[in-house]
Amino acid sequence: MILFRSTNGQAPAVNLRGAFHAGLAPDRGLYLPEKFPQLAPDEITAFAQLPYHEIAFGVLSKFTEGIISNRDLAILCRDAYHFPIPLEKIHDRVFLMRLDQGPTASFKDFAAQMMARMFGHFLRDDGRPVTILTATSGDTGSAVAHAFHGVPGVRVIVLFPIAEVSESQRKLMTTLRDNIRTVAIDGKFDDCQAMVKRAFADPDLKHIPLSSANSINIGRLLPQSVYYFYAASRLAKPGEPTVFSIPSGNFGDAMGAVVAREMGLPVKKLIVPVNDNDAFPKFLASGHYDKVVPSRNSLSNAMNVGHPSNLARLVAIYGGQMDETGKIRKQPVLTAMRREVFSTSVSDARTRAAIRDFWTKYQLLLEPHGAVAWQGFLDWLAVEPLGDAPAVIIETANPAKFPEEVEKVVGWPPDVPPAMAAAINLPEDFDRMDADYGKFREYLVQRHAA
Ligand SMILES: *Cc1c(COP(=O)(O)O)cnc(C)c1O
């Protein structure tokens, strides 16, 4: 059985189920596998013939051994992944992978869909209902709400900043009802996150079983390794290393690629571009880590993260230790990190220009997050040769989520995918609250009693 240990090194190792339910380790570190399970080269080669959900099974079964039976896991995977994953040719062996065809049109559906099913599975075993509490700046809340909608024994409460979430993002959460409650906070995303964190630490709420679904949870991370295997299985020859460019905020998506690589996927380079929140590229260059406080607002708003929580995991992979405040307790091996990882900061001006140039040159549409990935790839090409290696640029959201930006650049609004169009016309239902923790605690107590 695979055990998970905390990046802070002060908590006991736990199994997948324990890591899943805890989210954060008791020493405030993040869980990582003690040892990464390995996929043999011929297992990876065999993925070329398999549909996505069977690749998901092949990867995730290495972690669920002794926790979820293979028969049950196969059903969860088939059930979770039933949407297309387009790989569009940009030029030569350079491809765009669109992870935007799930129920809420962002890559966060990949993790949320699987995590909800695993939660449901664990609940069937031990029957204790849970309340999932999450703060969102948009995409996480809608992906989590959709994934958990109708899962028996789970209640979801999503907090979002009323003025910082777009109309389509809001409607993807507020039109669901049933076991999903959404609370609009008169405040900023940081206020929502602070309220959720206080609730988790509040002794007066100990009688309410709370759980989290944010990107610190290992249950979010593992499913995000699968699409790297998928892309390579379609584009790389057996054993051939692939380049990936991953637009990064909290670095959960990038950590998915690291997990894949640690399990045996041949990777030539991981490109992890960020927007104006440039703490990581500066750290990679200098070895000094200064989080960006407060975080900077950029076009790629799902990446407005001043202190990416998953950096603690990345630093641990390279033999270092970073605590939850961003303090480096032990320096990672920077030479190895630089050899394998490239990062760069892409401004809003460069993001807009990338959307325009990409459209002009290839007639393919990007939204701001994918544009950061593309520009990051170009920045890397300026310093290292690609050769004839395959490369995959990750597009993490549907252009229809950013209609104004896309229209400004290419002159027309993007098509709205059916899942989003349906939500636009449904009636909304959400609660509204000041950014006041006392009121929020009262709300949680009342809802729990109801
Ligand atoms: C969350 C998100 C990202 C950033 O992913 P991280 O795992 O936080 O690095 C990028 N693009 C979109 C559209 C997102 O929703």
CSV table of C-alpha atoms and ligand atoms in Angstrom, one decimal:
chain,number,residue,atom,x,y,z
A,1,MET,CA,0.0,0.0,0.0
A,2,ILE,CA,1.3,3.5,-0.9
A,3,LEU,CA,1.8,5.7,2.1
A,4,PHE,CA,1.8,9.5,2.1
A,5,ARG,CA,4.1,11.7,4.2
A,6,SER,CA,3.9,15.4,4.9
A,7,THR,CA,6.3,17.9,3.3
A,8,ASN,CA,6.8,19.4,6.8
A,9,GLY,CA,8.0,16.0,8.0
A,10,GLN,CA,6.3,16.3,11.4
A,11,ALA,CA,3.2,14.2,10.9
A,12,PRO,CA,2.7,10.4,10.7
A,13,ALA,CA,2.5,8.8,7.3
A,14,VAL,CA,-1.1,7.9,6.3
A,15,ASN,CA,-2.7,5.9,3.5
A,16,LEU,CA,-4.6,7.4,0.6
A,17,ARG,CA,-7.9,7.5,2.4
A,18,GLY,CA,-6.3,9.3,5.4
A,19,ALA,CA,-4.6,11.8,3.2
A,20,PHE,CA,-7.8,12.3,1.2
A,21,HIS,CA,-9.9,13.1,4.2
A,22,ALA,CA,-7.4,15.3,6.0
A,23,GLY,CA,-6.5,17.5,3.0
A,24,LEU,CA,-3.8,19.3,4.9
A,25,ALA,CA,-1.5,17.2,7.1
A,26,PRO,CA,-1.7,17.9,10.9
A,27,ASP,CA,1.7,19.7,10.7
A,28,ARG,CA,0.3,22.0,8.0
A,29,GLY,CA,2.4,20.3,5.3
A,30,LEU,CA,1.1,18.7,2.1
A,31,TYR,CA,1.0,15.0,1.5
A,32,LEU,CA,3.3,13.3,-1.1
A,33,PRO,CA,3.7,9.6,-1.7
A,34,GLU,CA,6.6,8.2,0.4
A,35,LYS,CA,7.7,6.4,-2.8
A,36,PHE,CA,6.1,6.9,-6.2
A,37,PRO,CA,4.6,3.7,-7.7
A,38,GLN,CA,6.2,2.9,-11.0
A,39,LEU,CA,4.7,2.2,-14.4
A,40,ALA,CA,6.9,-0.1,-16.5
A,41,PRO,CA,7.8,1.1,-20.0
A,42,ASP,CA,5.6,-1.5,-21.6
A,43,GLU,CA,2.7,-0.5,-19.5
A,44,ILE,CA,3.1,3.1,-20.6
A,45,THR,CA,3.5,1.9,-24.3
A,46,ALA,CA,0.3,0.0,-24.0
A,47,PHE,CA,-1.6,3.2,-23.1
A,48,ALA,CA,-1.4,4.1,-26.8
A,49,GLN,CA,-4.3,1.6,-27.5
A,50,LEU,CA,-6.5,2.6,-24.5
A,51,PRO,CA,-9.3,5.1,-24.1
A,52,TYR,CA,-8.8,7.8,-21.5
A,53,HIS,CA,-10.7,6.2,-18.7
A,54,GLU,CA,-8.6,3.0,-18.9
A,55,ILE,CA,-5.4,5.1,-18.8
A,56,ALA,CA,-6.9,6.7,-15.7
A,57,PHE,CA,-7.4,3.3,-14.2
A,58,GLY,CA,-3.9,2.2,-15.1
A,59,VAL,CA,-2.4,5.2,-13.4
A,60,LEU,CA,-4.7,5.6,-10.3
A,61,SER,CA,-4.8,1.8,-9.5
A,62,LYS,CA,-1.2,2.1,-8.5
A,63,PHE,CA,-2.3,4.5,-5.7
A,64,THR,CA,-5.5,2.8,-4.7
A,65,GLU,CA,-4.1,-0.7,-4.1
A,66,GLY,CA,-5.5,-2.0,-0.9
A,67,ILE,CA,-7.9,1.0,-0.6
A,68,ILE,CA,-10.4,0.7,-3.5
A,69,SER,CA,-10.9,-2.6,-5.4
A,70,ASN,CA,-9.8,-2.6,-9.1
A,71,ARG,CA,-13.4,-3.5,-10.0
A,72,ASP,CA,-14.8,-0.4,-8.2
A,73,LEU,CA,-12.0,1.9,-9.5
A,74,ALA,CA,-12.6,0.9,-13.1
A,75,ILE,CA,-16.3,1.8,-12.7
A,76,LEU,CA,-15.4,5.2,-11.0
A,77,CYS,CA,-13.0,6.0,-13.9
A,78,ARG,CA,-15.5,5.1,-16.6
A,79,ASP,CA,-18.1,7.1,-14.9
A,80,ALA,CA,-15.9,10.2,-14.4
A,81,TYR,CA,-14.4,10.6,-17.9
A,82,HIS,CA,-16.9,10.6,-20.7
A,83,PHE,CA,-15.9,13.9,-22.4
A,84,PRO,CA,-13.5,14.4,-25.3
A,85,ILE,CA,-9.9,15.6,-24.9
A,86,PRO,CA,-8.9,17.2,-28.2
A,87,LEU,CA,-5.3,17.2,-29.2
A,88,GLU,CA,-5.0,19.9,-32.0
A,89,LYS,CA,-2.0,20.1,-34.2
A,90,ILE,CA,-0.3,23.5,-34.0
A,91,HIS,CA,2.6,22.7,-36.3
A,92,ASP,CA,5.0,19.7,-36.8
A,93,ARG,CA,4.9,17.7,-33.5
A,94,VAL,CA,3.7,20.6,-31.4
A,95,PHE,CA,0.1,20.1,-30.1
A,96,LEU,CA,-2.6,22.0,-28.1
A,97,MET,CA,-4.3,19.8,-25.6
A,98,ARG,CA,-7.7,21.2,-24.7
A,99,LEU,CA,-8.8,20.2,-21.2
A,100,ASP,CA,-12.0,22.3,-21.5
A,101,GLN,CA,-14.7,19.9,-22.5
A,102,GLY,CA,-15.8,18.8,-19.0
A,103,PRO,CA,-19.1,20.0,-17.4
A,104,THR,CA,-17.7,23.4,-16.3
A,105,ALA,CA,-15.3,23.9,-19.2
A,106,SER,CA,-12.1,24.1,-17.2
A,107,PHE,CA,-9.3,21.5,-16.5
A,108,LYS,CA,-10.4,21.5,-12.9
A,109,ASP,CA,-13.2,19.1,-13.9
A,110,PHE,CA,-10.6,16.3,-14.4
A,111,ALA,CA,-9.7,16.3,-10.7
A,112,ALA,CA,-13.2,17.2,-9.3
A,113,GLN,CA,-15.0,14.5,-11.2
A,114,MET,CA,-12.7,11.8,-9.9
A,115,MET,CA,-12.4,13.2,-6.4
A,116,ALA,CA,-16.2,13.4,-6.0
A,117,ARG,CA,-16.5,9.7,-7.0
A,118,MET,CA,-13.8,8.7,-4.6
A,119,PHE,CA,-15.4,10.6,-1.8
A,120,GLY,CA,-18.8,9.0,-2.6
A,121,HIS,CA,-17.1,5.6,-2.6
A,122,PHE,CA,-15.5,6.2,0.8
A,123,LEU,CA,-18.8,7.4,2.2
A,124,ARG,CA,-20.6,4.3,1.1
A,125,ASP,CA,-18.0,2.4,3.2
A,126,ASP,CA,-18.2,4.4,6.4
A,127,GLY,CA,-21.5,6.2,6.0
A,128,ARG,CA,-20.5,9.5,7.8
A,129,PRO,CA,-21.9,12.4,5.9
A,130,VAL,CA,-19.5,15.3,5.2
A,131,THR,CA,-19.7,18.9,4.4
A,132,ILE,CA,-17.2,20.1,1.8
A,133,LEU,CA,-16.2,23.6,2.3
A,134,THR,CA,-14.5,25.5,-0.5
A,135,ALA,CA,-13.6,29.1,-1.4
A,136,THR,CA,-13.3,29.9,-5.0
A,137,SER,CA,-12.3,32.7,-7.4
A,138,GLY,CA,-14.4,31.0,-10.0
A,139,ASP,CA,-13.3,27.7,-11.6
A,140,THR,CA,-12.7,25.5,-8.6
A,141,GLY,CA,-16.1,26.2,-7.1
A,142,SER,CA,-18.0,25.4,-10.2
A,143,ALA,CA,-16.0,22.3,-11.0
A,144,VAL,CA,-16.4,21.0,-7.4
A,145,ALA,CA,-20.1,21.9,-7.2
A,146,HIS,CA,-20.9,20.1,-10.5
A,147,ALA,CA,-18.8,17.0,-9.5
A,148,PHE,CA,-20.5,16.6,-6.1
A,149,HIS,CA,-24.0,17.5,-7.2
A,150,GLY,CA,-26.2,14.7,-6.2
A,151,VAL,CA,-23.5,12.6,-4.4
A,152,PRO,CA,-25.3,11.1,-1.4
A,153,GLY,CA,-24.0,12.0,2.0
A,154,VAL,CA,-22.1,15.1,0.8
A,155,ARG,CA,-23.1,18.7,1.3
A,156,VAL,CA,-21.1,21.3,-0.5
A,157,ILE,CA,-20.8,25.0,0.6
A,158,VAL,CA,-19.0,27.3,-1.8
A,159,LEU,CA,-17.9,30.8,-0.9
A,160,PHE,CA,-17.2,33.2,-3.7
A,161,PRO,CA,-16.4,36.9,-3.8
A,162,ILE,CA,-19.5,38.6,-5.3
A,163,ALA,CA,-17.6,41.1,-7.5
A,164,GLU,CA,-14.6,38.9,-8.6
A,165,VAL,CA,-16.5,36.1,-10.3
A,166,SER,CA,-17.8,36.4,-13.9
A,167,GLU,CA,-21.5,35.9,-14.6
A,168,SER,CA,-21.0,32.5,-16.3
A,169,GLN,CA,-18.7,31.3,-13.6
A,170,ARG,CA,-21.3,32.3,-11.0
A,171,LYS,CA,-24.2,30.6,-12.8
A,172,LEU,CA,-22.3,27.4,-13.1
A,173,MET,CA,-22.4,27.2,-9.3
A,174,THR,CA,-25.6,29.0,-8.3
A,175,THR,CA,-28.1,27.1,-10.6
A,176,LEU,CA,-27.4,23.6,-9.1
A,177,ARG,CA,-29.3,23.6,-5.8
A,178,ASP,CA,-30.0,20.3,-4.0
A,179,ASN,CA,-26.9,19.4,-1.9
A,180,ILE,CA,-25.0,22.5,-3.2
A,181,ARG,CA,-25.1,25.8,-1.4
A,182,THR,CA,-23.4,28.9,-2.7
A,183,VAL,CA,-22.6,31.9,-0.6
A,184,ALA,CA,-21.7,35.2,-2.2
A,185,ILE,CA,-19.4,37.2,0.0
A,186,ASP,CA,-19.2,40.9,0.0
A,187,GLY,CA,-15.4,40.8,-0.1
A,188,LYS,CA,-12.4,39.5,-1.9
A,189,PHE,CA,-11.3,36.0,-2.6
A,190,ASP,CA,-8.7,36.3,0.2
A,191,ASP,CA,-11.6,37.0,2.6
A,192,CYS,CA,-13.4,33.8,1.4
A,193,GLN,CA,-10.3,31.8,1.8
A,194,ALA,CA,-9.6,33.2,5.3
A,195,MET,CA,-13.2,32.4,6.4
A,196,VAL,CA,-12.9,28.8,5.2
A,197,LYS,CA,-9.5,28.4,6.9
A,198,ARG,CA,-10.9,29.7,10.2
A,199,ALA,CA,-13.8,27.3,10.0
A,200,PHE,CA,-11.5,24.3,9.6
A,201,ALA,CA,-9.5,25.4,12.7
A,202,ASP,CA,-12.6,26.4,14.8
A,203,PRO,CA,-13.0,24.2,17.9
A,204,ASP,CA,-16.7,25.3,18.1
A,205,LEU,CA,-17.3,23.5,14.8
A,206,LYS,CA,-15.7,20.3,15.7
A,207,HIS,CA,-19.1,18.5,15.7
A,208,ILE,CA,-19.5,19.2,12.0
A,209,PRO,CA,-17.4,16.9,9.8
A,210,LEU,CA,-15.8,19.3,7.4
A,211,SER,CA,-13.6,18.4,4.4
A,212,SER,CA,-11.9,20.3,1.7
A,213,ALA,CA,-11.6,20.0,-2.0
A,214,ASN,CA,-9.0,22.5,-2.8
A,215,SER,CA,-5.7,21.9,-4.6
A,216,ILE,CA,-3.8,21.0,-1.4
A,217,ASN,CA,-5.7,17.8,-1.4
A,218,ILE,CA,-3.7,14.8,-2.8
A,219,GLY,CA,-7.1,13.7,-4.2
A,220,ARG,CA,-7.0,16.6,-6.6
A,221,LEU,CA,-3.4,16.0,-7.7
A,222,LEU,CA,-3.4,12.4,-8.7
A,223,PRO,CA,-6.1,12.5,-11.3
A,224,GLN,CA,-4.2,15.5,-12.9
A,225,SER,CA,-1.3,13.2,-13.8
A,226,VAL,CA,-3.4,11.1,-16.1
A,227,TYR,CA,-3.7,13.5,-19.1
A,228,TYR,CA,0.0,13.7,-19.4
A,229,PHE,CA,0.2,10.0,-19.9
A,230,TYR,CA,-2.7,10.3,-22.3
A,231,ALA,CA,-1.1,13.0,-24.5
A,232,ALA,CA,2.3,11.2,-24.6
A,233,SER,CA,0.5,7.9,-25.5
A,234,ARG,CA,-1.0,9.6,-28.6
A,235,LEU,CA,2.0,11.7,-29.6
A,236,ALA,CA,5.3,10.2,-28.5
A,237,LYS,CA,7.1,7.1,-29.7
A,238,PRO,CA,7.8,4.4,-27.0
A,239,GLY,CA,10.3,5.9,-24.6
A,240,GLU,CA,10.5,9.2,-26.3
A,241,PRO,CA,10.5,12.3,-23.9
A,242,THR,CA,7.8,14.9,-24.4
A,243,VAL,CA,7.8,18.7,-23.6
A,244,PHE,CA,4.8,20.0,-21.7
A,245,SER,CA,3.9,23.7,-21.2
A,246,ILE,CA,1.5,24.1,-18.2
A,247,PRO,CA,0.0,27.5,-17.3
A,248,SER,CA,0.4,27.7,-13.5
A,249,GLY,CA,-1.2,29.4,-10.5
A,250,ASN,CA,-1.2,27.1,-7.5
A,251,PHE,CA,1.0,24.6,-9.4
A,252,GLY,CA,-1.4,21.7,-8.9
A,253,ASP,CA,-1.6,21.0,-12.7
A,254,ALA,CA,2.2,21.2,-12.9
A,255,MET,CA,2.5,18.8,-10.0
A,256,GLY,CA,0.3,16.4,-11.9
A,257,ALA,CA,3.0,16.3,-14.6
A,258,VAL,CA,5.7,15.8,-12.0
A,259,VAL,CA,3.8,12.9,-10.5
A,260,ALA,CA,3.5,11.4,-14.1
A,261,ARG,CA,7.3,11.8,-14.5
A,262,GLU,CA,8.1,10.3,-11.1
A,263,MET,CA,6.0,7.3,-12.1
A,264,GLY,CA,8.1,6.8,-15.2
A,265,LEU,CA,6.7,9.0,-18.0
A,266,PRO,CA,9.6,10.3,-20.1
A,267,VAL,CA,9.6,14.1,-20.0
A,268,LYS,CA,12.0,16.3,-21.9
A,269,LYS,CA,11.1,19.6,-20.1
A,270,LEU,CA,8.3,20.9,-17.9
A,271,ILE,CA,7.6,24.5,-18.8
A,272,VAL,CA,5.6,26.2,-16.0
A,273,PRO,CA,4.8,29.8,-17.1
A,274,VAL,CA,3.0,32.1,-14.7
A,275,ASN,CA,1.3,35.5,-15.1
A,276,ASP,CA,2.5,38.6,-13.2
A,277,ASN,CA,2.6,36.5,-10.0
A,278,ASP,CA,6.2,35.7,-10.6
A,279,ALA,CA,7.5,34.3,-7.3
A,280,PHE,CA,8.4,30.9,-8.8
A,281,PRO,CA,10.4,32.0,-11.9
A,282,LYS,CA,12.4,34.4,-9.6
A,283,PHE,CA,13.0,31.6,-7.2
A,284,LEU,CA,14.2,29.3,-9.9
A,285,ALA,CA,16.6,31.9,-11.2
A,286,SER,CA,17.9,33.1,-7.8
A,287,GLY,CA,17.2,30.6,-5.1
A,288,HIS,CA,15.4,33.3,-3.1
A,289,TYR,CA,11.7,32.9,-2.5
A,290,ASP,CA,9.6,36.0,-2.0
A,291,LYS,CA,5.8,35.4,-2.2
A,292,VAL,CA,3.9,38.1,-4.0
A,293,VAL,CA,1.7,39.9,-1.4
A,294,PRO,CA,-1.0,40.8,-2.2
A,295,SER,CA,-1.4,38.7,-5.3
A,296,ARG,CA,-1.5,40.6,-8.6
A,297,ASN,CA,-4.6,40.7,-10.8
A,298,SER,CA,-4.0,39.4,-14.3
A,299,LEU,CA,-6.1,38.4,-17.3
A,300,SER,CA,-5.5,34.8,-16.5
A,301,ASN,CA,-7.4,35.2,-13.3
A,302,ALA,CA,-7.4,31.6,-12.2
A,303,MET,CA,-3.6,32.0,-11.8
A,304,ASN,CA,-3.6,35.1,-9.6
A,305,VAL,CA,-1.8,33.3,-6.8
A,306,GLY,CA,0.9,35.1,-4.9
A,307,HIS,CA,2.1,32.1,-2.9
A,308,PRO,CA,1.5,28.8,-4.8
A,309,SER,CA,0.7,26.2,-2.1
A,310,ASN,CA,2.0,23.3,-4.3
A,311,LEU,CA,5.5,24.8,-4.4
A,312,ALA,CA,6.1,23.0,-1.1
A,313,ARG,CA,5.6,19.7,-3.0
A,314,LEU,CA,7.8,20.8,-5.9
A,315,VAL,CA,10.6,21.8,-3.5
A,316,ALA,CA,10.3,18.5,-1.7
A,317,ILE,CA,10.6,16.5,-5.0
A,318,TYR,CA,14.0,18.2,-5.4
A,319,GLY,CA,15.1,17.3,-1.9
A,320,GLY,CA,14.3,20.7,-0.2
A,321,GLN,CA,11.7,21.8,2.3
A,322,MET,CA,9.4,24.8,2.2
A,323,ASP,CA,6.9,25.4,5.0
A,324,GLU,CA,3.4,26.7,4.5
A,325,THR,CA,4.4,30.3,4.9
A,326,GLY,CA,6.9,30.0,2.1
A,327,LYS,CA,10.0,29.9,4.2
A,328,ILE,CA,12.7,27.7,2.7
A,329,ARG,CA,13.9,25.4,5.5
A,330,LYS,CA,16.1,23.4,3.2
A,331,GLN,CA,17.2,24.5,-0.3
A,332,PRO,CA,16.2,22.1,-3.1
A,333,VAL,CA,18.8,21.0,-5.6
A,334,LEU,CA,18.4,24.0,-7.9
A,335,THR,CA,20.7,22.7,-10.7
A,336,ALA,CA,18.5,19.6,-11.1
A,337,MET,CA,15.3,21.7,-10.9
A,338,ARG,CA,16.6,24.1,-13.6
A,339,ARG,CA,17.6,21.2,-15.8
A,340,GLU,CA,14.1,19.7,-15.7
A,341,VAL,CA,11.9,22.8,-15.2
A,342,PHE,CA,11.7,26.1,-17.0
A,343,SER,CA,9.6,29.0,-15.9
A,344,THR,CA,8.8,32.5,-17.1
A,345,SER,CA,6.4,35.4,-16.3
A,346,VAL,CA,4.0,36.4,-19.0
A,347,SER,CA,2.4,39.9,-18.7
A,348,ASP,CA,-1.1,40.8,-19.8
A,349,ALA,CA,0.2,42.6,-22.8
A,350,ARG,CA,2.2,39.5,-23.9
A,351,THR,CA,-0.9,37.3,-23.1
A,352,ARG,CA,-3.1,39.4,-25.4
A,353,ALA,CA,-0.5,39.4,-28.2
A,354,ALA,CA,-0.2,35.7,-27.9
A,355,ILE,CA,-3.9,35.2,-28.4
A,356,ARG,CA,-3.8,37.4,-31.5
A,357,ASP,CA,-0.7,35.9,-33.0
A,358,PHE,CA,-1.8,32.4,-32.4
A,359,TRP,CA,-5.1,33.0,-34.1
A,360,THR,CA,-3.4,34.8,-37.0
A,361,LYS,CA,-0.8,32.1,-37.5
A,362,TYR,CA,-2.7,28.9,-36.8
A,363,GLN,CA,-6.4,29.8,-36.8
A,364,LEU,CA,-6.7,28.2,-33.3
A,365,LEU,CA,-8.4,30.1,-30.5
A,366,LEU,CA,-6.7,30.5,-27.0
A,367,GLU,CA,-8.1,32.1,-23.9
A,368,PRO,CA,-5.7,33.9,-21.5
A,369,HIS,CA,-4.5,30.8,-19.5
A,370,GLY,CA,-3.7,28.8,-22.6
A,371,ALA,CA,-2.0,31.9,-24.1
A,372,VAL,CA,0.3,32.1,-21.1
A,373,ALA,CA,1.2,28.4,-21.8
A,374,TRP,CA,1.9,29.2,-25.5
A,375,GLN,CA,4.0,32.3,-24.7
A,376,GLY,CA,5.9,30.3,-22.1
A,377,PHE,CA,6.7,27.7,-24.6
A,378,LEU,CA,8.0,30.3,-27.0
A,379,ASP,CA,10.2,31.8,-24.2
A,380,TRP,CA,11.7,28.4,-23.6
A,381,LEU,CA,12.3,27.9,-27.4
A,382,ALA,CA,14.4,31.0,-27.3
A,383,VAL,CA,16.9,29.4,-24.9
A,384,GLU,CA,16.7,25.6,-25.7
A,385,PRO,CA,16.2,23.7,-28.9
A,386,LEU,CA,13.1,21.5,-29.2
A,387,GLY,CA,14.7,19.3,-31.8
A,388,ASP,CA,12.1,16.9,-33.2
A,389,ALA,CA,10.6,16.1,-29.8
A,390,PRO,CA,6.8,16.2,-29.3
A,391,ALA,CA,5.5,19.1,-27.3
A,392,VAL,CA,2.1,19.6,-25.7
A,393,ILE,CA,0.7,23.1,-24.8
A,394,ILE,CA,-2.1,22.8,-22.2
A,395,GLU,CA,-5.2,24.9,-22.7
A,396,THR,CA,-7.0,24.9,-19.3
A,397,ALA,CA,-10.2,26.7,-20.0
A,398,ASN,CA,-12.7,27.2,-22.8
A,399,PRO,CA,-12.4,30.6,-24.6
A,400,ALA,CA,-16.1,31.1,-24.0
A,401,LYS,CA,-15.3,31.7,-20.3
A,402,PHE,CA,-13.5,34.9,-21.4
A,403,PRO,CA,-15.7,36.3,-24.1
A,404,GLU,CA,-14.8,40.0,-23.8
A,405,GLU,CA,-11.0,39.3,-23.9
A,406,VAL,CA,-11.3,37.0,-26.8
A,407,GLU,CA,-13.6,39.2,-28.8
A,408,LYS,CA,-11.3,42.2,-28.2
A,409,VAL,CA,-8.4,40.4,-29.7
A,410,VAL,CA,-9.9,38.4,-32.6
A,411,GLY,CA,-13.0,40.5,-33.3
A,412,TRP,CA,-15.8,38.0,-32.5
A,413,PRO,CA,-17.1,36.2,-29.4
A,414,PRO,CA,-16.3,32.5,-29.0
A,415,ASP,CA,-18.9,29.8,-29.3
A,416,VAL,CA,-20.5,28.9,-25.9
A,417,PRO,CA,-20.3,25.1,-25.2
A,418,PRO,CA,-23.6,23.4,-24.4
A,419,ALA,CA,-22.9,22.9,-20.6
A,420,MET,CA,-22.3,26.6,-20.1
A,421,ALA,CA,-25.2,27.7,-22.3
A,422,ALA,CA,-27.6,25.6,-20.3
A,423,ALA,CA,-26.6,27.2,-17.0
A,424,ILE,CA,-27.1,30.7,-18.3
A,425,ASN,CA,-30.9,30.2,-18.5
A,426,LEU,CA,-31.5,28.5,-15.2
A,427,PRO,CA,-32.7,30.4,-12.2
A,428,GLU,CA,-30.0,31.2,-9.6
A,429,ASP,CA,-30.2,30.6,-5.9
A,430,PHE,CA,-27.5,31.7,-3.5
A,431,ASP,CA,-27.0,33.2,-0.1
A,432,ARG,CA,-25.3,36.5,0.6
A,433,MET,CA,-23.1,37.5,3.5
A,434,ASP,CA,-20.6,40.1,4.7
A,435,ALA,CA,-17.0,38.9,5.1
A,436,ASP,CA,-17.8,38.3,8.7
A,437,TYR,CA,-16.5,35.1,10.3
A,438,GLY,CA,-19.0,35.2,13.2
A,439,LYS,CA,-21.9,35.2,10.8
A,440,PHE,CA,-20.4,32.5,8.7
A,441,ARG,CA,-20.0,30.2,11.8
A,442,GLU,CA,-23.6,30.8,12.7
A,443,TYR,CA,-24.6,29.9,9.1
A,444,LEU,CA,-22.6,26.6,9.3
A,445,VAL,CA,-24.2,25.6,12.6
A,446,GLN,CA,-27.7,26.3,11.4
A,447,ARG,CA,-27.2,24.5,8.1
A,448,HIS,CA,-25.8,21.5,9.9
A,449,ALA,CA,-28.8,21.3,12.3
A,450,ALA,CA,-31.2,21.7,9.3
B,1,LIG,C1,-6.9,26.7,-11.7
B,1,LIG,C2,-6.5,27.1,-13.1
B,1,LIG,C3,-5.2,27.2,-13.6
B,1,LIG,C4,-4.0,27.0,-12.7
B,1,LIG,O1,-3.9,25.7,-12.2
B,1,LIG,P1,-3.0,25.4,-10.9
B,1,LIG,O2,-3.1,24.0,-10.7
B,1,LIG,O3,-3.6,26.3,-9.9
B,1,LIG,O4,-1.6,25.8,-11.3
B,1,LIG,C5,-5.0,27.5,-14.9
B,1,LIG,N1,-6.0,27.7,-15.8
B,1,LIG,C6,-7.3,27.6,-15.4
B,1,LIG,C7,-8.4,27.9,-16.4
B,1,LIG,C8,-7.6,27.3,-14.1
B,1,LIG,O5,-8.9,27.2,-13.7
